[in-house]
Coordinates of C-alpha atoms in Angstrom, one line a residue:
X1 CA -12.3 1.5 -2.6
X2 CA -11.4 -1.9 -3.6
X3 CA -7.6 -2.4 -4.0
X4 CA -6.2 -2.1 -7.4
X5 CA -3.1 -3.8 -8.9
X6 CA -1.3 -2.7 -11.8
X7 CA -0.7 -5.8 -14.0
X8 CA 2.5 -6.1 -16.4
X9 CA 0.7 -8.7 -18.5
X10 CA -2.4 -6.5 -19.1
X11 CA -0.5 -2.9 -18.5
X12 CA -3.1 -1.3 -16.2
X13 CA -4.5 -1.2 -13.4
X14 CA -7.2 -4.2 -12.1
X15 CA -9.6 -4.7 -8.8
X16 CA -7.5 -7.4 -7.0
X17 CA -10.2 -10.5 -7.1
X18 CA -7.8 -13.9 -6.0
X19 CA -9.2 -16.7 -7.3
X20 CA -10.3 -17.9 -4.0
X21 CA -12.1 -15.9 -1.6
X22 CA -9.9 -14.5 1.6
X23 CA -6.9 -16.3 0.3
X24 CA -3.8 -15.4 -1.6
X25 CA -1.3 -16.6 -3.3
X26 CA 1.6 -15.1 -4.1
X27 CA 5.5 -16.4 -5.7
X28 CA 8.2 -14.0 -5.8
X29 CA 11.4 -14.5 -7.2
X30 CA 14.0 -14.8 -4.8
X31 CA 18.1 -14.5 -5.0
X32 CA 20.7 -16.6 -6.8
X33 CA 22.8 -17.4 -4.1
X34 CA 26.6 -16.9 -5.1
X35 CA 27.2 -13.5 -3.4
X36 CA 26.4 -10.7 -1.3
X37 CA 23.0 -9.2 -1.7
X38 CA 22.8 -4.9 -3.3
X39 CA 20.5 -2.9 -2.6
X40 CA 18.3 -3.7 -5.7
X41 CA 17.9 -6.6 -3.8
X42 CA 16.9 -4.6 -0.7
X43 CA 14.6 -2.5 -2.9
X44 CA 12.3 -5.7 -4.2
X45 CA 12.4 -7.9 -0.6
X46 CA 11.0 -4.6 0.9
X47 CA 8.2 -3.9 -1.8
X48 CA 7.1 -7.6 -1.6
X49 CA 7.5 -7.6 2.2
X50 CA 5.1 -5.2 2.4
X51 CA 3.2 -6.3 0.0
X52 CA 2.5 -9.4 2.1
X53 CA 2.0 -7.4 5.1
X54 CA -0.8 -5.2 3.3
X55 CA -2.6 -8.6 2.2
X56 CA -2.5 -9.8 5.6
X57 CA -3.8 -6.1 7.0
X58 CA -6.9 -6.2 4.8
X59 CA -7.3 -9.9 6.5
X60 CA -6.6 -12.0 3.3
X61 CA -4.9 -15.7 4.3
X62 CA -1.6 -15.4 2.1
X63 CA 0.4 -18.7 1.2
X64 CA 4.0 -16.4 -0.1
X65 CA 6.2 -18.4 -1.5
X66 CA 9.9 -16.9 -2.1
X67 CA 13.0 -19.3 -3.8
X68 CA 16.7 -19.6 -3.8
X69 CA 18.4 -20.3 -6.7
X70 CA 20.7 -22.9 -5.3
X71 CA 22.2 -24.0 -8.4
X72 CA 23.6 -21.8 -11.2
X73 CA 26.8 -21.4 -13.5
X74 CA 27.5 -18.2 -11.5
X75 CA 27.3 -20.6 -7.8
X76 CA 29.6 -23.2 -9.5
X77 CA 31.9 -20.2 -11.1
X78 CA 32.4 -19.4 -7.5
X79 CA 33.2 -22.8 -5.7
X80 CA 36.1 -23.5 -8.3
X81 CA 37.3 -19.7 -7.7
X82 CA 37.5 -20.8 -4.0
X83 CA 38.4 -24.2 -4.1
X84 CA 35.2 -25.3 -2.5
X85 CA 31.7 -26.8 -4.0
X86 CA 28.5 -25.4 -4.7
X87 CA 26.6 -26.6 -1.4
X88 CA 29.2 -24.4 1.0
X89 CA 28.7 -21.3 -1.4
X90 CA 24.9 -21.9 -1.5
X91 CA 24.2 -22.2 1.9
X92 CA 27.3 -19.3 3.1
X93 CA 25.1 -16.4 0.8
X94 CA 21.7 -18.1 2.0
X95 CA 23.0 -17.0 5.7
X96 CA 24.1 -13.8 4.4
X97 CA 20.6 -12.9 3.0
X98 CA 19.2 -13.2 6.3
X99 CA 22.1 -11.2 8.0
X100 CA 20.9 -8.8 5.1
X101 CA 17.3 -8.9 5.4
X102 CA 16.4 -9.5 8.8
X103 CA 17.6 -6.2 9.8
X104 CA 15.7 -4.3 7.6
X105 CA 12.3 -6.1 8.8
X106 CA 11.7 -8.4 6.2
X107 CA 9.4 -11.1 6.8
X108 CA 10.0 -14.6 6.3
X109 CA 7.7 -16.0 3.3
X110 CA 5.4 -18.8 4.5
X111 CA 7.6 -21.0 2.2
X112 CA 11.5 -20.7 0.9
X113 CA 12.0 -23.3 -1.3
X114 CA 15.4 -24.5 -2.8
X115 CA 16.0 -25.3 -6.2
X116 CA 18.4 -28.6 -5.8
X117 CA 15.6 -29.8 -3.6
X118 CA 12.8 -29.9 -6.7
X119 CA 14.7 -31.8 -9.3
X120 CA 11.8 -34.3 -9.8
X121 CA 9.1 -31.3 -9.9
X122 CA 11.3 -30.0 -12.9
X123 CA 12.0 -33.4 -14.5
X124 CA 8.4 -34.0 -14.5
X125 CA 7.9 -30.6 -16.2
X126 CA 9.5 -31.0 -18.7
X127 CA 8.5 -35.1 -19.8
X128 CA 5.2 -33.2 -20.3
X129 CA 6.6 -30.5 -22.3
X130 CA 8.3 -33.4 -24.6
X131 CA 5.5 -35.6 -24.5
X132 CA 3.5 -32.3 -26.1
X133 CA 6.0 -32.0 -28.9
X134 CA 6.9 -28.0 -27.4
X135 CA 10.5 -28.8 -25.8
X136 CA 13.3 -31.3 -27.7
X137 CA 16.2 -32.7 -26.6
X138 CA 19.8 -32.0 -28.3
X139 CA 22.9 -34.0 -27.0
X140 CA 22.0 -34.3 -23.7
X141 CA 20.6 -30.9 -23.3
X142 CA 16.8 -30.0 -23.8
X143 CA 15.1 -27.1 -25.2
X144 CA 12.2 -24.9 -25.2
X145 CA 10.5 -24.6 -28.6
X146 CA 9.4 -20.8 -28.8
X147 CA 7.9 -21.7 -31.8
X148 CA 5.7 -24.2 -30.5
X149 CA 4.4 -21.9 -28.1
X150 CA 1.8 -18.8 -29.7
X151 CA 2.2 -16.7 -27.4
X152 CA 5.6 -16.5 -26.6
X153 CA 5.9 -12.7 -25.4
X154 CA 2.9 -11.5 -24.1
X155 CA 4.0 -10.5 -20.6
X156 CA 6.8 -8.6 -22.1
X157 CA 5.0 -6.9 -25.4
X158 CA 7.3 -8.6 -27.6
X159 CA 6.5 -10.3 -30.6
X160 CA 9.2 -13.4 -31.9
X161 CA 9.7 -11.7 -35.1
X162 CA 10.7 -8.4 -34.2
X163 CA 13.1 -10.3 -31.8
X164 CA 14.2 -12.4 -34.2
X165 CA 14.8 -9.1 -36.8
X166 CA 17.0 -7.4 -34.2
X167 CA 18.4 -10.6 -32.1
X168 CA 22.1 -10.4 -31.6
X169 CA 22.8 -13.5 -29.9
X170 CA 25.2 -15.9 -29.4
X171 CA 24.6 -18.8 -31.9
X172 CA 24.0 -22.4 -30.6
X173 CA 23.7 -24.9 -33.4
X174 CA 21.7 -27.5 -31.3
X175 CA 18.6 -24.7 -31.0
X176 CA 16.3 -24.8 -33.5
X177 CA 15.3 -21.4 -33.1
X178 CA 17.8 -18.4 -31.5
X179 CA 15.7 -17.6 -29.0
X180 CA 14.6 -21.7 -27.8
X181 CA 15.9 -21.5 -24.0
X182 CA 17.5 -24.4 -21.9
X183 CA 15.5 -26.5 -19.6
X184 CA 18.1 -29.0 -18.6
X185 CA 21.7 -28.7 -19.1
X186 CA 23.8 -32.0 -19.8
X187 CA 26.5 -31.6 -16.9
X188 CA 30.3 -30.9 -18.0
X189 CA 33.1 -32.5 -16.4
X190 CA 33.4 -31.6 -12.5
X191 CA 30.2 -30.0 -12.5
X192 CA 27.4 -30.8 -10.1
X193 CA 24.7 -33.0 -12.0
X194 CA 22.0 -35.4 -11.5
X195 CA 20.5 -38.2 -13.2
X196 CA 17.6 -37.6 -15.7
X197 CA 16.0 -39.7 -18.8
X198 CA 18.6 -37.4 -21.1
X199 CA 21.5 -38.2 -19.1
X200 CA 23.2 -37.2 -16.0
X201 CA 22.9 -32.8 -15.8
X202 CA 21.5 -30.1 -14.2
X203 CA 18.5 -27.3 -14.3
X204 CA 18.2 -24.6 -16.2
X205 CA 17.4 -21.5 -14.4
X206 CA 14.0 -20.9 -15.7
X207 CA 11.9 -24.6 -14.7
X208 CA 12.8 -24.3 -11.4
X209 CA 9.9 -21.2 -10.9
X210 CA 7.6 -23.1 -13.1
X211 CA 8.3 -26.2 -10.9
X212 CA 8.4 -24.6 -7.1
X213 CA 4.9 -22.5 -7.9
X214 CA 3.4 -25.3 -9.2
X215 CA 4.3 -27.5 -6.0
X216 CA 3.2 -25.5 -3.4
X217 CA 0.7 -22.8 -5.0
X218 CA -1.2 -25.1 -8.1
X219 CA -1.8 -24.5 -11.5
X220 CA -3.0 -21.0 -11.3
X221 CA -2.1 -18.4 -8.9
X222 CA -2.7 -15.0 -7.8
X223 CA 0.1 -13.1 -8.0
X224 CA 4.0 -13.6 -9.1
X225 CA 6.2 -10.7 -8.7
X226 CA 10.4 -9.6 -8.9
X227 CA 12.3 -7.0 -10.0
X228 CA 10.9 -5.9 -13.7
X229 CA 14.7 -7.0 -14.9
X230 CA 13.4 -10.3 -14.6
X231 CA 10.3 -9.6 -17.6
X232 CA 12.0 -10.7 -19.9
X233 CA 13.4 -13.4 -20.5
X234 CA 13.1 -14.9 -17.1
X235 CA 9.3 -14.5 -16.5
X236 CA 8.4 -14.9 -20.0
X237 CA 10.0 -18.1 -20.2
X238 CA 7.9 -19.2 -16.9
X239 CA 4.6 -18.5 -18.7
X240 CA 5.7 -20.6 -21.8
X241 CA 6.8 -23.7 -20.1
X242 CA 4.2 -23.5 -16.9
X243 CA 1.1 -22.8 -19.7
X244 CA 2.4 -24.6 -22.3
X245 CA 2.2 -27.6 -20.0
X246 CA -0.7 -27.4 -18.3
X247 CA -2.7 -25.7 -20.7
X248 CA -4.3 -23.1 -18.4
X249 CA -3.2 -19.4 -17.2
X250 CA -0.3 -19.5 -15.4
X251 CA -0.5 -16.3 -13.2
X252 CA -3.7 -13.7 -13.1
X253 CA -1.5 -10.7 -11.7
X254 CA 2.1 -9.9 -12.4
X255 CA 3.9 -7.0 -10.0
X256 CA 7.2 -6.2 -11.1
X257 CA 9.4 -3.6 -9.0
X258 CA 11.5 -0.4 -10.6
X259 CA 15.5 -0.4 -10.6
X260 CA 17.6 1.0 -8.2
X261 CA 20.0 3.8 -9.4
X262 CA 23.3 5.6 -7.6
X263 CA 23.4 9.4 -8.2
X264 CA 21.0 9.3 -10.9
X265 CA 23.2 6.2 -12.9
X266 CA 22.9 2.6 -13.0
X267 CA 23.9 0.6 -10.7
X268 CA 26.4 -1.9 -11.8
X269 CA 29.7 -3.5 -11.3
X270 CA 31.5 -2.3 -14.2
X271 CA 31.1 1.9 -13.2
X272 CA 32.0 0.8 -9.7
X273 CA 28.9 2.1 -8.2
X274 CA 27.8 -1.1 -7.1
X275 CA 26.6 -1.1 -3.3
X276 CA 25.8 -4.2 -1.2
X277 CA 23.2 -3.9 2.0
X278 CA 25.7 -4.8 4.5
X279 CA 28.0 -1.9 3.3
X280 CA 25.0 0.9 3.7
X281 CA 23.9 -0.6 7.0
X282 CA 27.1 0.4 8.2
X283 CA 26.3 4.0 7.8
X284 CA 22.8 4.1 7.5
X285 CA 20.0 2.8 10.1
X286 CA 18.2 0.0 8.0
X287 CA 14.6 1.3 9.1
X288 CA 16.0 4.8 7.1
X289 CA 16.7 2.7 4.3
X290 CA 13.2 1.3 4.0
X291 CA 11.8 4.3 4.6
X292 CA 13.7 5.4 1.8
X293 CA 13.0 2.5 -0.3
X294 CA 9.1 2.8 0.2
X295 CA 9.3 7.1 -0.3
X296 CA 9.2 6.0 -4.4
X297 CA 6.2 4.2 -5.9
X298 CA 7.1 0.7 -6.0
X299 CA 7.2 0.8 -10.1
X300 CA 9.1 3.8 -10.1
X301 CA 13.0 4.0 -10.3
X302 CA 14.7 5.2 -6.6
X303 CA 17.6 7.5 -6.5
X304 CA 20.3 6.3 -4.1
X305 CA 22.3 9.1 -2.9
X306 CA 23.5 10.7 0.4
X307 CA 21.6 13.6 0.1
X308 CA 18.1 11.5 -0.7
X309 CA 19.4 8.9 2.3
X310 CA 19.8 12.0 4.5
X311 CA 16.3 12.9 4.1
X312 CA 15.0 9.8 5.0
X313 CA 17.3 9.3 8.0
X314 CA 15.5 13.0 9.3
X315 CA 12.3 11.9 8.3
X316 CA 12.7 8.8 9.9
X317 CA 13.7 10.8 13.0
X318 CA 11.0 13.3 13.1
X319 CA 8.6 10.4 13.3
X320 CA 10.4 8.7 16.5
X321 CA 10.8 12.1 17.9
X322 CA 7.2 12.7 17.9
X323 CA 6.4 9.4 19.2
X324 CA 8.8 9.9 22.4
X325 CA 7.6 13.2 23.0
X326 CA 4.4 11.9 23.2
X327 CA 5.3 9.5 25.1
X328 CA 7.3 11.9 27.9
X329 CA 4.0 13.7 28.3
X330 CA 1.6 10.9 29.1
X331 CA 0.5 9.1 32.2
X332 CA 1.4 4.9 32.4
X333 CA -1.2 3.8 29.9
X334 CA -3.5 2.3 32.4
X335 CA -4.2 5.2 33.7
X336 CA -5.7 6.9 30.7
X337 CA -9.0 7.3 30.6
X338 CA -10.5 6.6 27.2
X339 CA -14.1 6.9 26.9
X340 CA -14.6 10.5 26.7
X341 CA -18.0 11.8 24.3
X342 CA -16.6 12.8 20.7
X343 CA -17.5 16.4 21.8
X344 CA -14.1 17.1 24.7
X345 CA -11.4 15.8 21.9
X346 CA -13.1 18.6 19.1
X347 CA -12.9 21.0 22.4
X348 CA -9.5 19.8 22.8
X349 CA -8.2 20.2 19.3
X350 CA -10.8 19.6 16.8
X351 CA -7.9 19.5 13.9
X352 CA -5.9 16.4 15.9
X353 CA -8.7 14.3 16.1
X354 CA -10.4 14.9 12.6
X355 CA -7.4 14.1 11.1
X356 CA -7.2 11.1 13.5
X357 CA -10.3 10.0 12.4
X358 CA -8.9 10.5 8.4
X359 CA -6.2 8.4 8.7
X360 CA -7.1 4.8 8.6
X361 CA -9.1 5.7 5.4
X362 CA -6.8 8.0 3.8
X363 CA -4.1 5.4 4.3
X364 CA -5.8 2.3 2.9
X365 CA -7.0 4.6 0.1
X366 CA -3.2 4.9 -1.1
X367 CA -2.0 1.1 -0.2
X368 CA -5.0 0.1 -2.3
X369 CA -4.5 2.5 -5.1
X370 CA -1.5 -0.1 -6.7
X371 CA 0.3 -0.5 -2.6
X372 CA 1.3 3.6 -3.1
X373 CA 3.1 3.9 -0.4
X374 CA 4.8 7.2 -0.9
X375 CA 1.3 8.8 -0.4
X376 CA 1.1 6.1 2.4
X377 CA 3.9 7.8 3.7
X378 CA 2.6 11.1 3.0
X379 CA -0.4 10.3 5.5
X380 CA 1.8 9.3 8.3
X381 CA 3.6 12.6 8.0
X382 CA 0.5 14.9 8.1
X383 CA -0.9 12.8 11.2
X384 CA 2.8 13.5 12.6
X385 CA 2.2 17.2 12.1
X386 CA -0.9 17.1 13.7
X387 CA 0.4 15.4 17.1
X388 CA 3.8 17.3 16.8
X389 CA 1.4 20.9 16.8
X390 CA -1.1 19.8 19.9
X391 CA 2.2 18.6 21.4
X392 CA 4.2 22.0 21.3
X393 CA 0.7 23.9 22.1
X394 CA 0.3 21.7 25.2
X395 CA 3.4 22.7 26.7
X396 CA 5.7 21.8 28.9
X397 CA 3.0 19.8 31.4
X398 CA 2.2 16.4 31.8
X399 CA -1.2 15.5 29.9
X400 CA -4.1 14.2 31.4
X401 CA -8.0 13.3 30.8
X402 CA -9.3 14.0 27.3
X403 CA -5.5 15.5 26.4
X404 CA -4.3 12.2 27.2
X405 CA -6.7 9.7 25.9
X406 CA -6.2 12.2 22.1
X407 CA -2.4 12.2 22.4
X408 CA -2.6 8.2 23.3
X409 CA -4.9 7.7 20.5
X410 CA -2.8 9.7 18.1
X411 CA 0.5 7.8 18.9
X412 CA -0.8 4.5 18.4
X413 CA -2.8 5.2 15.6
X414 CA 0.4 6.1 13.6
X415 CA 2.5 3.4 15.0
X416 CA -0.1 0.6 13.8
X417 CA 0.0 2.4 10.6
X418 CA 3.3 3.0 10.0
X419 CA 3.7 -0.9 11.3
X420 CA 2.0 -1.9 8.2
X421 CA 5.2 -0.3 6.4
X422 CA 7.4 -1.8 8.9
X423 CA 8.3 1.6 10.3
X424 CA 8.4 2.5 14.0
X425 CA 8.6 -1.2 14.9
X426 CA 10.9 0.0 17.3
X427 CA 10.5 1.5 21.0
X428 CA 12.0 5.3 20.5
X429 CA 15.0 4.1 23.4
X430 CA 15.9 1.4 21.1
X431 CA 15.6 3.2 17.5
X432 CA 18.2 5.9 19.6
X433 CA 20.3 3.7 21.0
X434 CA 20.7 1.6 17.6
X435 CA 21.1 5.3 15.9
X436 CA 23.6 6.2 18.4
X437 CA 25.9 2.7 18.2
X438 CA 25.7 3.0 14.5
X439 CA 27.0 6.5 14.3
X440 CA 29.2 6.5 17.1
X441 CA 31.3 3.5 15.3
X442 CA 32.0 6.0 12.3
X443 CA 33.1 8.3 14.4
X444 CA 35.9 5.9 16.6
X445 CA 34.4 7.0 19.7
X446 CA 32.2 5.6 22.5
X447 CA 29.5 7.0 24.7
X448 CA 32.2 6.8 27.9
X449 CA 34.5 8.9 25.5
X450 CA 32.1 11.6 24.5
X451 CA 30.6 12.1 28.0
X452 CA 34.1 12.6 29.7
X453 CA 34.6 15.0 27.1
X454 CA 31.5 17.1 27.4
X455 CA 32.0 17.2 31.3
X456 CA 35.8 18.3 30.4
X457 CA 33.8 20.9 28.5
X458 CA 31.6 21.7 31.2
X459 CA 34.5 22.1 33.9
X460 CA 36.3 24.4 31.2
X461 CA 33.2 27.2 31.0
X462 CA 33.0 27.1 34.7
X463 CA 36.3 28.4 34.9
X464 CA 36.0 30.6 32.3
X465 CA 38.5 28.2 29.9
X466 CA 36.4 29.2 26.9
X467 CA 39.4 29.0 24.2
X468 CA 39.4 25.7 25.5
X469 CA 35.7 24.7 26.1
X470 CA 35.2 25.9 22.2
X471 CA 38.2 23.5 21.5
X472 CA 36.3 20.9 22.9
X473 CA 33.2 21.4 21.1
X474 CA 35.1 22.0 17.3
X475 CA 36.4 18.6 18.1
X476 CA 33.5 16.9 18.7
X477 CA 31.9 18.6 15.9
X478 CA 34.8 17.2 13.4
X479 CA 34.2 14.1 14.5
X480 CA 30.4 14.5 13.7
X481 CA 29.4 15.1 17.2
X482 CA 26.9 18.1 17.6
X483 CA 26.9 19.5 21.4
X484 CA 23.0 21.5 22.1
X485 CA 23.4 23.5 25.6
X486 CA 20.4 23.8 27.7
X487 CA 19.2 25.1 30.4
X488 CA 19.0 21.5 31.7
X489 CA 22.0 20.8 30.7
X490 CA 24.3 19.8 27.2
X491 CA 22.6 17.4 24.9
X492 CA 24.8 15.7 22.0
X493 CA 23.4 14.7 18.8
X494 CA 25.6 12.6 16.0
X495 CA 25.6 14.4 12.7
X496 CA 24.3 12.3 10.2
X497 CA 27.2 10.8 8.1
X498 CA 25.8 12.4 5.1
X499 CA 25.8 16.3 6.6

């Protein structure tokens, strides 16, 4: 099956042909850089991070071009709350989107460029767009014509009248039209600026897109993609000034990404539900947020809650569980033999290794049905299910000859899937360890701590303390500290924070 992309500009689903053959290219909207990055930010870097990564998997050459928005009333609203300028708040929230982002696996783009560094790209712009007669200038500041501009709405599905019936905006006599938008702003005292033929100013949001994807990706590109708040009027707006100065179509496949709500409301400042990444990574393992992220279809709308978290974080757990087991049971991997006849792995469990031989299909056949990668997802758990099974039926031994090479098969088989996700990127020791750290800080404890503890515990049932032993343990367990006893021993687990 050829991969299929749902386009917001046609509103169905298309074979993905790029305009040139084995390469792609792709511009995504990226932050405005004047605070901490939420988790609908989280949400759209992860879809387009693997997005990218699925491109690259099917072997296409992809040029992905992300932005900051460097320069913005809301960065300069900032500096004069602290006393500083633009610059230092820019570049402080452009660190913190990679202390936000690089935890959760997301890829660096091939290129991140800056708005304050493409002035001359957007001046150029918009001369052309003057020169046409579809943008004028008005004190300093220059406009958009929507007027001049037929098909002002298309991506969106809006028409200019019925906007203009219904607008209910603010009124700005030097527009000739409500809904003409701002392509350069003439700069206001203490304000940032730079020099232009309409006087010393600024940027409006929407040229600097138009101006970065025309720079590095031409004319005409592939794909364009951000979170579907940005439809209207941001995107929109790109298509008017980007086509109505070059004259050709701006972008053959729009991908937009669903909202982000918290318990089933939106998220948003005002009903104090807002949540930034760095505040769930301190509870939650940022592979179980993606995890969680990519259970939705990308277009959809994803519930944040504990209780939909929780399930992720035990998903995400089953799968490294799996993996280690596997792992416990095999030989060092030079020692497996692998070239056993089709015929001893069906002897050996004929449901493992047809459903082995399923999955690289049956998981391309949901990344290419519009990058599905809840039923993605979905594959990874059945080919879990079938390891876990032969796993528990194999027993307690060690595995060896056409056990081993199946089992060996079977865990990296869903690894390099799962990779492709940018799940189980991680060894099983280091997914635990990480688990256990993260936890362990909510609880106030360390390992050290815990262990004495439990060997406090120990010594206490030895002697027959049980009152005390079972003190021990109802500690532990208020602290979120779960005690398993073994015959090899007692095991502790750490109680997911949302139980």
């Amino acid at each position: 099956m050829s991969l299929l992309v749902y386009n917001t500009l046609t509103k169905s689903k298309e074979p993905f042909r790029p305009l040139e053959s084995g390469k792609v290219k792709m511009y995504v909207c990226g932050v405005t850089v004047y605070d901490y990055c939420h988790i609908g930010h989280a949400r759209s870097a992860i879809v387009f991070d693997v997005i990218y990564r699925y491109l690259k998997h099917k072997g296409y050459d992809v040029i992905y071009v992300r932005n900051f928005t460097d320069i913005d009333d809301k960065i300069i609203n900032r500096a004069n709350e602290e006393g500083s300028d633009y610059n230092a708040i820019s570049e402080k929230f452009i660190r913190a989107f990679y202390e936000d982002m690089d935890p959760l696996g997301v890829l660096r783009p091939t290129i991140e460029p800056r708005a304050t560094q493409h002035i001359k790209e957007m001046i150029d712009i918009i001369k052309i767009l003057m020169d046409k007669g579809i943008a004028y200038e008005a004190d300093g500041d220059v406009y958009f014509s929507v007027e001049k501009f037929p098909r002002y709405g298309q991506l969106s599905g809006r028409s200019l009248e019925d906007m203009l019936a219904g607008a209910r905006i603010e009124v700005d006599e030097k527009k000739r039209n409500p809904f003409d938008f701002v392509l350069w702003k003439r700069s206001k005292p203490g304000e940032p600026w730079w020099e232009s033929p309409w006087g010393k100013g600024r940027p409006g949001w929407h040229i600097e897109c138009s101006a970065m994807s025309y720079k590095y990706l031409g004319k005409t590109f592939d794909i364009h993609g951000g979170g579907k708040d940005l439809i209207f009027p941001h995107h929109e707006n790109e298509i008017a000034q980007s086509e109505g100065a070059f004259g050709v179509k701006f972008v053959n496949y729009w991908i937009h990404n669903g909202f982000v709500n918290i318990n089933s409301e939106k998220m948003s400042k005002s009903l104090g539900n807002f949540l930034t990444i760095r505040d769930v990574l301190e509870k939650v393992h940022p592979e179980a947020l993606r995890l969680f992220v990519l259970g939705k279809h990308y277009r959809s709308p994803v519930d944040f809650s504990d209780e939909n978290i929780l399930e992720a974080e035990k998903a995400l757990e089953k799968l490294y569980l799996t993996v280690s087991e596997a792992q416990s049971k095999l030989p060092p991997k030079s020692q497996i033999q692998t070239n056993f006849p089709e015929k001893a792995y069906m002897n050996i469990s004929r449901e493992l290794f047809e459903k082995l031989q399923a999955v690289p299909y049956s998981f391309s056949e949901a990344m290419d049905n519009d990058f599905n990668t809840a039923q993605a997802i979905g594959v990874l758990f059945e080919l879990r299910a079938s390891l876990q099974k032969f796993l528990e039926e194999s027993g307690k031994k060690k595995l060896k000859g056409p056990s081993a090479a199946l089992a060996l098969k079977a865990c990296e088989t869903l690894k390099e899937q799962a990779n492709i996700l940018g799940i189980l990127e991680k060894t099983p020791e280091e997914f635990w360890n990480e688990e256990r750290r993260l936890k362990l800080k909510l609880t106030g404890m360390s390992v050290d701590e815990v262990e004495k503890l439990i060997q406090e515990r120990e010594l206490a049932r030895r002697e027959k303390r049980f009152d005390e032993a079972d003190k021990i343990r109802d500690e532990l367990a208020l602290r979120g500290i779960r005690l398993e006893d073994t015959p090899n021993g007692t095991r502790w687990k750490i109680i997911s924070i949302h139980e």
